[in-house]
Short mmCIF file of C-alpha atoms in Angstrom, two decimals:
data_model
loop_
_atom_site.label_atom_id
_atom_site.label_comp_id
_atom_site.label_asym_id
_atom_site.label_seq_id
_atom_site.Cartn_x
_atom_site.Cartn_y
_atom_site.Cartn_z
CA UNK A 3 23.85 -53.83 -25.14
CA UNK A 4 24.31 -51.86 -21.91
CA UNK A 5 26.29 -48.71 -21.68
CA UNK A 6 28.73 -48.42 -18.82
CA UNK A 7 28.37 -45.09 -16.98
CA UNK A 8 31.56 -43.41 -15.83
CA UNK A 9 32.11 -43.31 -12.08
CA UNK A 10 31.20 -40.05 -10.32
CA UNK A 11 33.95 -37.52 -10.06
CA UNK A 12 34.93 -37.48 -6.37
CA UNK A 13 36.07 -33.88 -6.60
CA UNK A 14 32.60 -32.54 -7.35
CA UNK A 15 31.26 -30.05 -4.77
CA UNK A 16 34.60 -29.81 -3.10
CA UNK A 17 34.92 -33.43 -1.95
CA UNK A 18 38.42 -34.76 -1.35
CA UNK A 19 39.35 -37.88 -3.39
CA UNK A 20 40.74 -39.73 -0.38
CA UNK A 21 38.05 -38.85 2.14
CA UNK A 22 36.30 -41.70 3.97
CA UNK A 23 32.69 -41.46 5.15
CA UNK A 24 31.76 -42.12 8.76
CA UNK A 25 31.49 -45.86 9.49
CA UNK A 26 33.36 -46.92 6.30
CA UNK A 27 36.44 -49.12 6.51
CA UNK A 28 39.77 -47.52 5.67
CA UNK A 29 40.71 -48.14 2.08
CA UNK A 30 37.10 -48.67 0.96
CA UNK A 31 35.94 -47.05 -2.23
CA UNK A 32 33.19 -45.06 -0.48
CA UNK A 33 33.66 -41.34 -0.77
CA UNK A 34 32.49 -38.63 1.66
CA UNK A 35 31.41 -35.40 0.01
CA UNK A 36 32.23 -32.43 2.23
CA UNK A 37 29.85 -29.49 2.45
CA UNK A 38 31.50 -26.53 0.74
CA UNK A 39 32.75 -23.80 3.02
CA UNK A 40 30.47 -20.77 2.98
CA UNK A 41 32.07 -17.64 1.69
CA UNK A 42 30.63 -14.16 2.09
CA UNK A 43 28.22 -13.38 -0.70
CA UNK A 44 29.50 -10.78 -3.11
CA UNK A 45 27.70 -7.46 -2.92
CA UNK A 46 24.74 -6.92 -5.19
CA UNK A 47 24.84 -4.07 -7.67
CA UNK A 48 24.46 -0.84 -5.68
CA UNK A 49 21.08 0.86 -5.60
CA UNK A 50 21.93 3.95 -7.58
CA UNK A 51 20.06 7.09 -6.47
CA UNK A 52 18.09 8.78 -9.23
CA UNK A 53 19.80 11.89 -10.54
CA UNK A 54 17.99 15.19 -10.89
CA UNK A 55 17.69 16.31 -14.51
CA UNK A 56 16.65 19.52 -16.31
CA UNK A 57 13.45 17.71 -17.27
CA UNK A 58 12.68 17.30 -13.54
CA UNK A 59 13.18 21.02 -13.02
CA UNK A 60 10.65 21.86 -15.71
CA UNK A 61 8.07 19.31 -14.54
CA UNK A 62 8.32 20.31 -10.90
CA UNK A 63 8.05 24.00 -11.82
CA UNK A 64 4.95 23.48 -13.98
CA UNK A 65 3.12 21.29 -11.46
CA UNK A 66 4.10 23.61 -8.58
CA UNK A 67 2.43 26.47 -10.47
CA UNK A 68 -0.68 24.36 -11.12
CA UNK A 69 -0.79 23.31 -7.47
CA UNK A 70 -0.40 26.92 -6.36
CA UNK A 71 -3.22 28.09 -8.61
CA UNK A 72 -5.54 25.33 -7.34
CA UNK A 73 -4.73 26.07 -3.70
CA UNK A 74 -4.65 29.89 -3.70
CA UNK A 75 -7.29 31.02 -6.21
CA UNK A 76 -10.51 31.82 -4.33
CA UNK A 77 -8.86 30.99 -1.01
CA UNK A 78 -11.03 33.51 0.87
CA UNK A 79 -14.29 31.76 -0.06
CA UNK A 80 -16.44 30.63 1.64
CA UNK A 81 -16.84 32.14 5.10
CA UNK A 82 -19.58 32.26 7.69
CA UNK A 83 -20.44 35.94 7.12
CA UNK A 84 -16.75 36.81 7.26
CA UNK A 85 -15.89 34.44 10.09
CA UNK A 86 -14.26 30.98 10.00
CA UNK A 87 -16.24 27.88 9.07
CA UNK A 88 -16.49 24.49 10.77
CA UNK A 89 -13.47 23.69 13.00
CA UNK A 90 -11.66 26.78 11.78
CA UNK A 91 -13.68 28.41 14.55
CA UNK A 92 -11.41 26.68 17.10
CA UNK A 93 -7.96 26.98 15.54
CA UNK A 94 -8.09 30.34 13.76
CA UNK A 95 -8.88 32.34 16.93
CA UNK A 96 -6.28 30.37 18.87
CA UNK A 97 -3.63 31.24 16.29
CA UNK A 98 -4.70 34.89 16.51
CA UNK A 99 -4.37 34.74 20.30
CA UNK A 100 -0.84 33.39 19.93
CA UNK A 101 0.03 36.23 17.55
CA UNK A 102 -1.49 38.94 19.74
CA UNK A 103 0.23 37.68 22.90
CA UNK A 104 3.66 37.18 21.34
CA UNK A 105 6.34 39.31 22.90
CA UNK A 106 9.50 37.41 21.99
CA UNK A 107 9.25 35.80 18.51
CA UNK A 108 11.53 32.96 19.65
CA UNK A 109 9.18 32.07 22.47
CA UNK A 110 5.85 33.03 20.93
CA UNK A 111 2.49 33.51 22.60
CA UNK A 112 -0.22 31.34 24.08
CA UNK A 113 -3.88 30.55 23.54
CA UNK A 114 -5.80 32.33 26.28
CA UNK A 115 -8.68 29.83 26.16
CA UNK A 116 -11.73 32.14 26.02
CA UNK A 117 -14.80 29.97 26.42
CA UNK A 118 -12.79 26.74 26.56
CA UNK A 119 -11.75 24.71 29.55
CA UNK A 120 -8.77 23.30 27.69
CA UNK A 121 -6.92 23.56 24.40
CA UNK A 122 -6.79 19.92 23.36
CA UNK A 123 -4.15 19.98 20.62
CA UNK A 124 -0.48 21.00 20.90
CA UNK A 125 0.43 24.45 19.55
CA UNK A 126 2.62 23.81 16.48
CA UNK A 127 -0.02 24.03 13.72
CA UNK A 128 -1.43 27.22 15.24
CA UNK A 129 2.09 28.63 15.49
CA UNK A 130 2.42 27.92 11.76
CA UNK A 131 -0.93 29.59 11.02
CA UNK A 132 0.34 32.68 12.83
CA UNK A 133 2.62 33.43 9.86
CA UNK A 134 -0.34 33.94 7.54
CA UNK A 135 -2.28 35.98 10.08
CA UNK A 136 0.79 38.13 10.70
CA UNK A 137 1.12 38.78 6.95
CA UNK A 138 -2.54 39.29 6.03
CA UNK A 139 -4.34 39.91 9.32
CA UNK A 140 -7.41 38.23 10.72
CA UNK A 141 -8.89 37.54 7.30
CA UNK A 142 -9.73 34.36 5.35
CA UNK A 143 -6.51 34.76 3.38
CA UNK A 144 -4.58 35.22 6.61
CA UNK A 145 -5.89 32.16 8.41
CA UNK A 146 -5.77 29.89 5.32
CA UNK A 147 -2.52 31.09 3.75
CA UNK A 148 -0.17 28.64 5.45
CA UNK A 149 -2.51 25.73 4.78
CA UNK A 150 -2.24 26.51 1.07
CA UNK A 151 1.55 26.78 1.31
CA UNK A 152 1.68 23.39 3.05
CA UNK A 153 -0.65 21.97 0.39
CA UNK A 154 1.75 22.94 -2.39
CA UNK A 155 4.72 21.55 -0.45
CA UNK A 156 2.88 18.25 0.03
CA UNK A 157 2.41 17.94 -3.74
CA UNK A 158 6.11 18.57 -4.39
CA UNK A 159 7.21 16.14 -1.66
CA UNK A 160 4.94 13.41 -3.06
CA UNK A 161 6.48 13.97 -6.49
CA UNK A 162 10.08 13.78 -5.31
CA UNK A 163 9.52 10.71 -3.15
CA UNK A 164 7.96 9.01 -6.17
CA UNK A 165 10.85 10.10 -8.39
CA UNK A 166 13.43 8.68 -5.97
CA UNK A 167 11.57 5.40 -5.39
CA UNK A 168 10.60 4.66 -8.97
CA UNK A 169 13.17 6.44 -11.14
CA UNK A 170 10.30 6.97 -13.58
CA UNK A 171 9.44 10.37 -15.10
CA UNK A 172 5.94 9.10 -15.80
CA UNK A 173 5.41 8.08 -12.17
CA UNK A 174 6.64 11.50 -11.04
CA UNK A 175 4.14 13.31 -13.26
CA UNK A 176 1.31 10.95 -12.27
CA UNK A 177 2.03 11.46 -8.57
CA UNK A 178 2.00 15.23 -8.89
CA UNK A 179 -1.16 15.31 -10.98
CA UNK A 180 -3.06 12.94 -8.67
CA UNK A 181 -1.95 14.88 -5.59
CA UNK A 182 -3.25 18.10 -7.17
CA UNK A 183 -6.67 16.68 -8.09
CA UNK A 184 -7.29 14.65 -4.95
CA UNK A 185 -10.22 16.25 -3.18
CA UNK A 186 -9.03 15.59 0.38
CA UNK A 187 -5.64 17.23 -0.17
CA UNK A 188 -7.30 20.03 -2.15
CA UNK A 189 -9.93 20.94 0.45
CA UNK A 190 -7.56 20.53 3.39
CA UNK A 191 -5.13 22.94 1.72
CA UNK A 192 -7.85 25.60 1.61
CA UNK A 193 -9.00 25.40 5.24
CA UNK A 194 -7.50 26.98 8.34
CA UNK A 195 -7.30 23.64 10.13
CA UNK A 196 -4.57 21.37 11.46
CA UNK A 197 -4.60 18.36 9.16
CA UNK A 198 -2.75 19.58 6.07
CA UNK A 199 -0.06 21.13 8.28
CA UNK A 200 0.50 17.83 10.06
CA UNK A 201 0.44 16.02 6.71
CA UNK A 202 3.15 18.38 5.41
CA UNK A 203 5.40 17.46 8.36
CA UNK A 204 4.68 13.72 7.96
CA UNK A 205 5.29 13.58 4.22
CA UNK A 206 8.31 15.87 4.74
CA UNK A 207 9.74 13.33 7.19
CA UNK A 208 9.11 10.54 4.67
CA UNK A 209 10.92 12.58 2.02
CA UNK A 210 13.90 13.22 4.33
CA UNK A 211 14.18 9.49 5.09
CA UNK A 212 14.13 8.76 1.35
CA UNK A 213 17.02 11.17 0.82
CA UNK A 214 18.81 9.62 3.80
CA UNK A 215 18.52 6.16 2.29
CA UNK A 216 19.98 7.38 -0.99
CA UNK A 217 23.02 8.65 0.91
CA UNK A 218 23.38 5.42 2.91
CA UNK A 219 23.19 3.35 -0.27
CA UNK A 220 26.01 5.39 -1.82
CA UNK A 221 28.21 5.04 1.27
CA UNK A 222 27.72 1.28 1.62
CA UNK A 223 28.16 0.66 -2.09
CA UNK A 224 31.55 2.36 -1.96
CA UNK A 225 32.91 -0.03 0.69
CA UNK A 226 35.72 -2.43 -0.31
CA UNK A 227 34.85 -6.13 -0.49
CA UNK A 228 35.27 -8.42 1.34
CA UNK A 229 34.58 -6.41 4.49
CA UNK A 230 36.81 -6.84 7.54
CA UNK A 231 33.91 -6.17 9.95
CA UNK A 232 31.09 -8.73 9.81
CA UNK A 233 28.65 -6.05 11.02
CA UNK A 234 29.75 -3.48 8.49
CA UNK A 235 31.13 -0.07 9.41
CA UNK A 236 29.33 2.52 11.52
CA UNK A 237 27.97 5.28 9.32
CA UNK A 238 28.73 8.99 9.72
CA UNK A 239 26.22 11.43 11.19
CA UNK A 240 23.06 11.21 9.10
CA UNK A 241 21.73 14.74 8.74
CA UNK A 242 18.71 13.79 6.69
CA UNK A 243 17.53 11.26 9.25
CA UNK A 244 18.07 13.91 11.91
CA UNK A 245 15.92 16.24 9.79
CA UNK A 246 13.24 13.58 9.59
CA UNK A 247 13.29 13.43 13.38
CA UNK A 248 12.70 17.17 13.62
CA UNK A 249 9.78 16.96 11.20
CA UNK A 250 8.29 14.02 13.09
CA UNK A 251 8.55 16.05 16.29
CA UNK A 252 6.69 18.90 14.60
CA UNK A 253 3.97 16.48 13.43
CA UNK A 254 3.63 15.31 17.04
CA UNK A 255 3.40 18.97 18.03
CA UNK A 256 0.35 19.30 15.79
CA UNK A 257 -1.54 16.20 16.94
CA UNK A 258 -0.60 13.24 19.08
CA UNK A 259 -1.27 10.94 16.14
CA UNK A 260 2.27 11.88 15.08
CA UNK A 261 3.39 9.15 17.50
CA UNK A 262 2.25 6.52 15.00
CA UNK A 263 4.69 7.82 12.38
CA UNK A 264 7.57 8.05 14.85
CA UNK A 265 7.19 4.33 15.53
CA UNK A 266 6.55 3.29 11.92
CA UNK A 267 9.28 5.37 10.30
CA UNK A 268 11.80 4.38 12.98
CA UNK A 269 11.26 0.69 12.25
CA UNK A 270 11.31 1.31 8.51
CA UNK A 271 14.59 3.22 8.70
CA UNK A 272 16.38 0.38 10.52
CA UNK A 273 14.85 -2.20 8.18
CA UNK A 274 16.15 -0.27 5.16
CA UNK A 275 19.58 -0.12 6.78
CA UNK A 276 19.49 -3.90 7.15
CA UNK A 277 18.58 -4.33 3.47
CA UNK A 278 21.31 -1.94 2.34
CA UNK A 279 23.95 -3.65 4.52
CA UNK A 280 22.95 -7.01 3.07
CA UNK A 281 23.15 -5.60 -0.44
CA UNK A 282 26.63 -4.27 0.30
CA UNK A 283 27.81 -7.79 1.24
CA UNK A 284 27.93 -7.39 5.03
CA UNK A 285 28.39 -10.81 6.65
CA UNK A 286 25.86 -10.28 9.45
CA UNK A 287 23.48 -7.58 8.19
CA UNK A 288 20.79 -8.13 10.83
CA UNK A 289 23.20 -7.80 13.74
CA UNK A 290 24.90 -4.97 11.90
CA UNK A 291 21.63 -3.06 11.68
CA UNK A 292 20.90 -3.73 15.35
CA UNK A 293 24.37 -2.78 16.57
CA UNK A 294 25.36 -0.03 14.13
CA UNK A 295 22.07 1.54 13.08
CA UNK A 296 19.45 1.06 15.81
CA UNK A 297 21.06 3.20 18.58
CA UNK A 298 21.52 6.29 16.37
CA UNK A 299 18.05 5.70 14.88
CA UNK A 300 16.57 5.82 18.39
CA UNK A 301 18.34 9.12 18.88
CA UNK A 302 17.27 10.66 15.58
CA UNK A 303 13.74 9.28 15.32
CA UNK A 304 12.67 9.01 18.97
CA UNK A 305 14.72 11.33 21.17
CA UNK A 306 14.81 14.21 18.67
CA UNK A 307 11.03 14.20 18.03
CA UNK A 308 10.32 14.17 21.76
CA UNK A 309 12.75 17.04 22.30
CA UNK A 310 11.08 19.03 19.50
CA UNK A 311 7.67 18.32 21.03
CA UNK A 312 8.83 19.65 24.40
CA UNK A 313 10.35 22.69 22.72
CA UNK A 314 7.03 23.44 21.03
CA UNK A 315 5.61 24.16 24.51
CA UNK A 316 8.24 26.81 25.25
CA UNK A 317 5.64 29.60 25.33
CA UNK A 318 3.54 27.67 27.85
CA UNK A 319 6.48 27.53 30.23
CA UNK A 320 7.44 31.16 29.54
CA UNK A 321 4.02 32.75 30.15
CA UNK A 322 2.75 33.10 33.69
CA UNK A 323 -0.90 33.02 32.58
CA UNK A 324 -0.79 29.72 30.69
CA UNK A 325 -3.58 27.32 31.61
CA UNK A 326 -2.59 25.23 34.66
CA UNK A 327 0.77 27.04 34.76
CA UNK A 328 0.45 27.69 38.52
CA UNK A 329 -2.02 25.03 39.51
CA UNK A 330 -2.11 24.42 43.30
CA UNK A 331 -0.55 21.17 44.42
CA UNK A 332 -3.81 19.84 45.87
CA UNK A 333 -5.46 20.07 42.42
CA UNK A 334 -2.60 18.49 40.51
CA UNK A 335 -2.55 14.91 39.23
CA UNK A 336 0.13 13.96 36.71
CA UNK A 337 -0.98 10.35 36.61
CA UNK A 338 2.70 9.35 36.80
CA UNK A 339 3.91 7.98 40.16
CA UNK A 340 7.20 9.36 41.47
CA UNK A 341 7.02 12.75 39.74
CA UNK A 342 6.68 14.78 42.94
CA UNK A 343 10.35 15.77 42.86
CA UNK A 344 10.00 17.54 39.51
CA UNK A 345 9.75 21.33 39.31
CA UNK A 346 6.27 22.73 39.78
CA UNK A 347 6.03 23.89 36.17
CA UNK A 348 6.86 20.41 34.86
CA UNK A 349 4.34 18.75 37.16
CA UNK A 350 1.63 21.18 36.06
CA UNK A 351 2.51 20.60 32.41
CA UNK A 352 2.19 16.83 32.95
CA UNK A 353 -1.17 17.46 34.59
CA UNK A 354 -2.19 19.38 31.47
CA UNK A 355 -1.10 16.49 29.21
CA UNK A 356 -3.08 14.08 31.37
CA UNK A 357 -6.17 16.25 30.97
CA UNK A 358 -5.76 16.25 27.19
CA UNK A 359 -5.38 12.46 27.17
CA UNK A 360 -8.53 12.04 29.27
CA UNK A 361 -10.44 14.37 26.94
CA UNK A 362 -9.53 12.38 23.83
CA UNK A 363 -10.12 9.09 25.62
CA UNK A 364 -13.64 10.16 26.58
CA UNK A 365 -14.76 10.92 23.01
CA UNK A 366 -16.17 7.47 22.35
CA UNK A 367 -19.15 6.50 20.27
CA UNK A 368 -20.29 4.09 22.97
CA UNK A 369 -20.14 6.99 25.43
CA UNK A 370 -22.75 8.89 23.46
CA UNK A 371 -20.45 11.16 21.43
CA UNK A 372 -21.99 11.11 17.99
CA UNK A 373 -21.95 13.50 15.06
CA UNK A 374 -24.07 13.43 11.88
CA UNK A 375 -20.95 13.49 9.70
CA UNK A 376 -18.85 11.11 11.76
CA UNK A 377 -17.08 8.30 9.89
CA UNK A 378 -15.11 5.22 10.84
CA UNK A 379 -11.77 4.04 9.36
CA UNK A 380 -13.33 1.40 7.12
CA UNK A 381 -15.43 4.13 5.49
CA UNK A 382 -12.27 6.10 4.70
CA UNK A 383 -11.12 3.28 2.41
CA UNK A 384 -13.55 4.37 -0.28
CA UNK A 385 -14.41 7.92 0.76
CA UNK A 386 -17.73 6.55 1.95
CA UNK A 387 -18.61 9.35 4.34
CA UNK A 388 -17.28 12.79 3.37
CA UNK A 389 -17.24 15.68 5.84
CA UNK A 390 -19.49 18.71 5.39
CA UNK A 391 -17.69 21.95 6.28
CA UNK A 392 -20.09 24.58 4.94
CA UNK A 393 -23.55 24.80 3.38
CA UNK A 394 -25.78 27.54 2.04
CA UNK A 395 -29.10 27.83 0.24
CA UNK A 396 -29.56 30.77 -2.07
CA UNK A 397 -30.71 31.76 -5.54
CA UNK A 398 -28.52 31.71 -8.62
CA UNK A 399 -28.66 31.52 -12.41
CA UNK A 400 -31.68 33.76 -12.92
CA UNK A 401 -33.37 33.23 -9.59
CA UNK A 402 -33.30 29.44 -9.50
CA UNK A 403 -33.18 27.71 -6.11
CA UNK A 404 -29.57 26.74 -5.47
CA UNK A 405 -27.53 24.94 -2.84
CA UNK A 406 -23.84 25.23 -2.08
CA UNK A 407 -21.80 22.71 -0.09
CA UNK A 408 -18.14 22.60 0.78
CA UNK A 409 -17.24 19.01 1.61
CA UNK A 410 -14.03 17.19 2.40
CA UNK A 411 -14.50 14.79 -0.48
CA UNK A 412 -12.16 12.18 -1.93
CA UNK A 413 -11.95 12.15 -5.73
CA UNK A 414 -13.55 8.75 -6.57
CA UNK A 415 -11.08 7.52 -9.26
CA UNK A 416 -8.35 7.86 -6.63
CA UNK A 417 -10.11 6.71 -3.48
CA UNK A 418 -12.04 3.86 -5.09
CA UNK A 419 -8.72 2.26 -6.05
CA UNK A 420 -7.34 2.52 -2.51
CA UNK A 421 -8.01 -1.05 -1.36
CA UNK A 422 -6.59 -2.87 -4.42
CA UNK A 423 -3.62 -0.49 -4.55
CA UNK A 424 -2.73 -1.05 -0.89
CA UNK A 425 -3.15 -4.83 -1.23
CA UNK A 426 -0.91 -4.82 -4.31
CA UNK A 427 1.69 -2.64 -2.55
CA UNK A 428 1.80 -5.03 0.43
CA UNK A 429 2.06 -8.03 -1.89
CA UNK A 430 4.86 -6.52 -3.94
CA UNK A 431 6.81 -5.47 -0.84
CA UNK A 432 6.30 -8.38 1.54
CA UNK A 433 6.08 -11.30 -0.90
CA UNK A 434 8.05 -10.10 -3.92
CA UNK A 435 10.68 -7.99 -2.19
CA UNK A 436 9.88 -4.86 -4.21
CA UNK A 437 11.38 -2.13 -2.01
CA UNK A 438 9.68 0.66 -3.95
CA UNK A 439 6.47 -0.10 -2.09
CA UNK A 440 7.93 -0.23 1.44
CA UNK A 441 7.41 3.45 2.26
CA UNK A 442 3.88 3.70 0.78
CA UNK A 443 2.82 0.53 2.60
CA UNK A 444 4.29 1.56 5.96
CA UNK A 445 2.90 5.09 5.62
CA UNK A 446 -0.57 3.72 4.98
CA UNK A 447 -0.34 1.31 7.92
CA UNK A 448 0.70 4.12 10.27
CA UNK A 449 -2.13 6.31 8.97
CA UNK A 450 -4.95 3.77 9.21
CA UNK A 451 -4.33 0.77 11.47
CA UNK A 452 -4.11 2.72 14.80
CA UNK A 453 -7.53 4.26 14.10
CA UNK A 454 -9.01 0.81 13.43
CA UNK A 455 -7.70 -0.35 16.79
CA UNK A 456 -9.31 2.67 18.48
CA UNK A 457 -12.47 2.43 16.37
CA UNK A 458 -14.83 3.32 19.24
CA UNK A 459 -13.46 6.88 19.27
CA UNK A 460 -15.45 9.63 17.58
CA UNK A 461 -13.74 10.08 14.20
CA UNK A 462 -14.05 12.15 11.04
CA UNK A 463 -12.87 11.86 7.46
CA UNK A 464 -10.26 14.58 7.91
CA UNK A 465 -8.27 12.11 10.02
CA UNK A 466 -7.47 10.40 6.71
CA UNK A 467 -5.71 13.44 5.24
CA UNK A 468 -2.25 12.03 6.01
CA UNK A 469 -3.21 8.66 4.51
CA UNK A 470 -3.79 9.59 0.90
CA UNK A 471 -0.26 10.85 -0.03
CA UNK A 472 1.11 7.33 0.47
CA UNK A 473 -1.67 5.85 -1.66
CA UNK A 474 -0.95 8.39 -4.41
CA UNK A 475 2.73 7.37 -4.39
CA UNK A 476 1.76 3.70 -4.75
CA UNK A 477 -0.70 4.45 -7.57
CA UNK A 478 1.98 6.41 -9.44
CA UNK A 479 4.53 3.60 -9.15
CA UNK A 480 1.95 1.08 -10.36
CA UNK A 481 1.07 3.42 -13.24
CA UNK A 482 4.71 3.43 -14.36
CA UNK A 483 4.71 -0.39 -14.31
CA UNK A 484 1.47 -0.56 -16.30
CA UNK A 485 2.82 1.92 -18.85
CA UNK A 486 5.56 -0.56 -19.78
CA UNK A 487 2.97 -3.11 -20.88
CA UNK A 488 3.28 -3.39 -24.68
CA UNK A 489 1.56 -6.54 -25.98
CA UNK A 490 2.77 -7.23 -29.51
CA UNK A 491 4.58 -3.91 -29.47
CA UNK A 492 1.42 -1.86 -29.05
CA UNK A 493 1.52 0.88 -26.36
CA UNK A 494 -1.57 -0.36 -24.54
CA UNK A 495 -0.16 0.33 -21.09
CA UNK A 496 0.65 3.99 -21.63
CA UNK A 497 -2.81 4.45 -23.12
CA UNK A 498 -4.45 2.99 -20.01
CA UNK A 499 -2.41 5.27 -17.74
CA UNK A 500 -3.24 8.35 -19.81
CA UNK A 501 -6.93 7.43 -19.77
CA UNK A 502 -6.88 6.94 -16.00
CA UNK A 503 -5.21 10.30 -15.36
CA UNK A 504 -7.70 11.99 -17.67
CA UNK A 505 -10.60 10.41 -15.77
CA UNK A 506 -9.11 11.58 -12.45
CA UNK A 507 -8.80 15.17 -13.71
CA UNK A 508 -12.32 15.11 -15.18
CA UNK A 509 -13.74 13.75 -11.91
CA UNK A 510 -12.00 16.49 -9.95
CA UNK A 511 -13.52 19.16 -12.19
CA UNK A 512 -16.97 17.52 -11.99
CA UNK A 513 -16.99 17.44 -8.19
CA UNK A 514 -15.13 20.74 -7.76
CA UNK A 515 -18.30 22.73 -6.93
CA UNK A 516 -19.03 20.65 -3.83
CA UNK A 517 -15.38 21.01 -2.76
CA UNK A 518 -15.47 24.82 -2.98
CA UNK A 519 -18.99 25.74 -1.85
CA UNK A 520 -20.08 27.08 -5.26
CA UNK A 521 -23.92 27.23 -5.35
CA UNK A 522 -25.56 25.02 -7.98
CA UNK A 523 -29.20 24.56 -9.06
CA UNK A 524 -30.73 21.73 -7.07
CA UNK A 525 -30.96 19.29 -9.97
CA UNK A 526 -27.32 19.91 -10.88
CA UNK A 527 -26.27 19.72 -7.25
CA UNK A 528 -27.99 16.36 -6.73
CA UNK A 529 -26.14 14.89 -9.72
CA UNK A 530 -22.94 15.02 -7.68
CA UNK A 531 -24.24 13.10 -4.65
CA UNK A 532 -24.13 9.60 -6.10
CA UNK A 533 -24.23 7.62 -2.87
CA UNK A 534 -26.71 7.88 0.03
CA UNK A 535 -23.79 8.12 2.46
CA UNK A 536 -22.62 11.32 0.74
CA UNK A 537 -25.83 13.15 1.75
#
């Protein structure tokens, strides 16, 4: 016996009982179901910024002390018979020249270019190194002091970015510990070179943008709903994004590779604004981000960095003996049409910048510029070709033949996870919408992809110094996720994380001699060079 089904309810989905579909006769029983009117989506729960706790104070203090000990103890060793080693020989004397020629501290001094046709990097890092040389003189401690300070600050910035992104105490500790025992950050923090100083400005800018986003999230979450403005309200002056712009300008004033981070962080900032406006229930979040957020972002993260870069050259404009400062007009070539109306000093400065660009553009492998310790970006992904800074052969341990190397060397348990960690971070961010991985992924892209594009240029492993902080942040966030894995209630995940961190620390201690130049007997020394490309 059949069962009669009740007729469909014509009021379902908002349909009117007496509506007539197109083409149906009036009075027919056919019913047209109207598409429901779209209403603005209610705001999602606000992204609550992570609060600072007394536990954070203790952890940051302890790891800051450990980082300081690792960076400062034995900072004066090694030297080349009391003189700088490797590329310190360029930057340390230039910083000393700046110090010796400084008359007005606000303006500073200049490099006087003895033996060089051109100083090929902007002055900011050397102006920073001046502080250490002013305090401790022309000594290893003096020319490496500010690198060590920047190295400690990088560790603390990595920790706080991780804390804010993850909200996990475990991730915070893991980030700090990995940053301390990573060989690239360790060695760079103990050399009077440019890379750790630029890295400090880059990771500082990333930290400032993270703080800025916390403030924006609070402001948008406090808005009444529904919003009257489909774009959402304009936001007040954003001091932390302005600070990020200053730090990006300083990174550009160290090396021109700072341009990559200006572009990447600018796009990331506006994208985060779009996400936060959408979360707050803004009707048109994309247009809102374009209209409300993009113009001030261009000011903070493009105009401000360029202004800071120009300001970093104040001593060049102030000193009459700066290189090219009074170049004759017939020798000048700015490479920019229509600049003849500019003041002479500006035209000569543009000529100088053109010369620097041509110098860097000429350092190509295909052009014959090769170095025995050169490496390409794909080798950075696994620390495949470290960089030798110093070597010595001597006797030690009762007259045994010994060798000492100081290498820029990536701690293998960290660097050998780089590829899977970056792939996972991109997957989680782009395909799963996990915003915790946005900054690490974008920071890695800005640090690596431009060098792949320009792969014919002569390159070295120290170019990857700014890359590894973002990888460390991603590893720490993943570690916090793994630690929550408890199959059948057993703390397997936290055990795996603890084991991994222990292996990283043990590896750092094992390879520490070749990251500090400590002489070892040959058989012990060879035990640390596992791969042919490390020799």
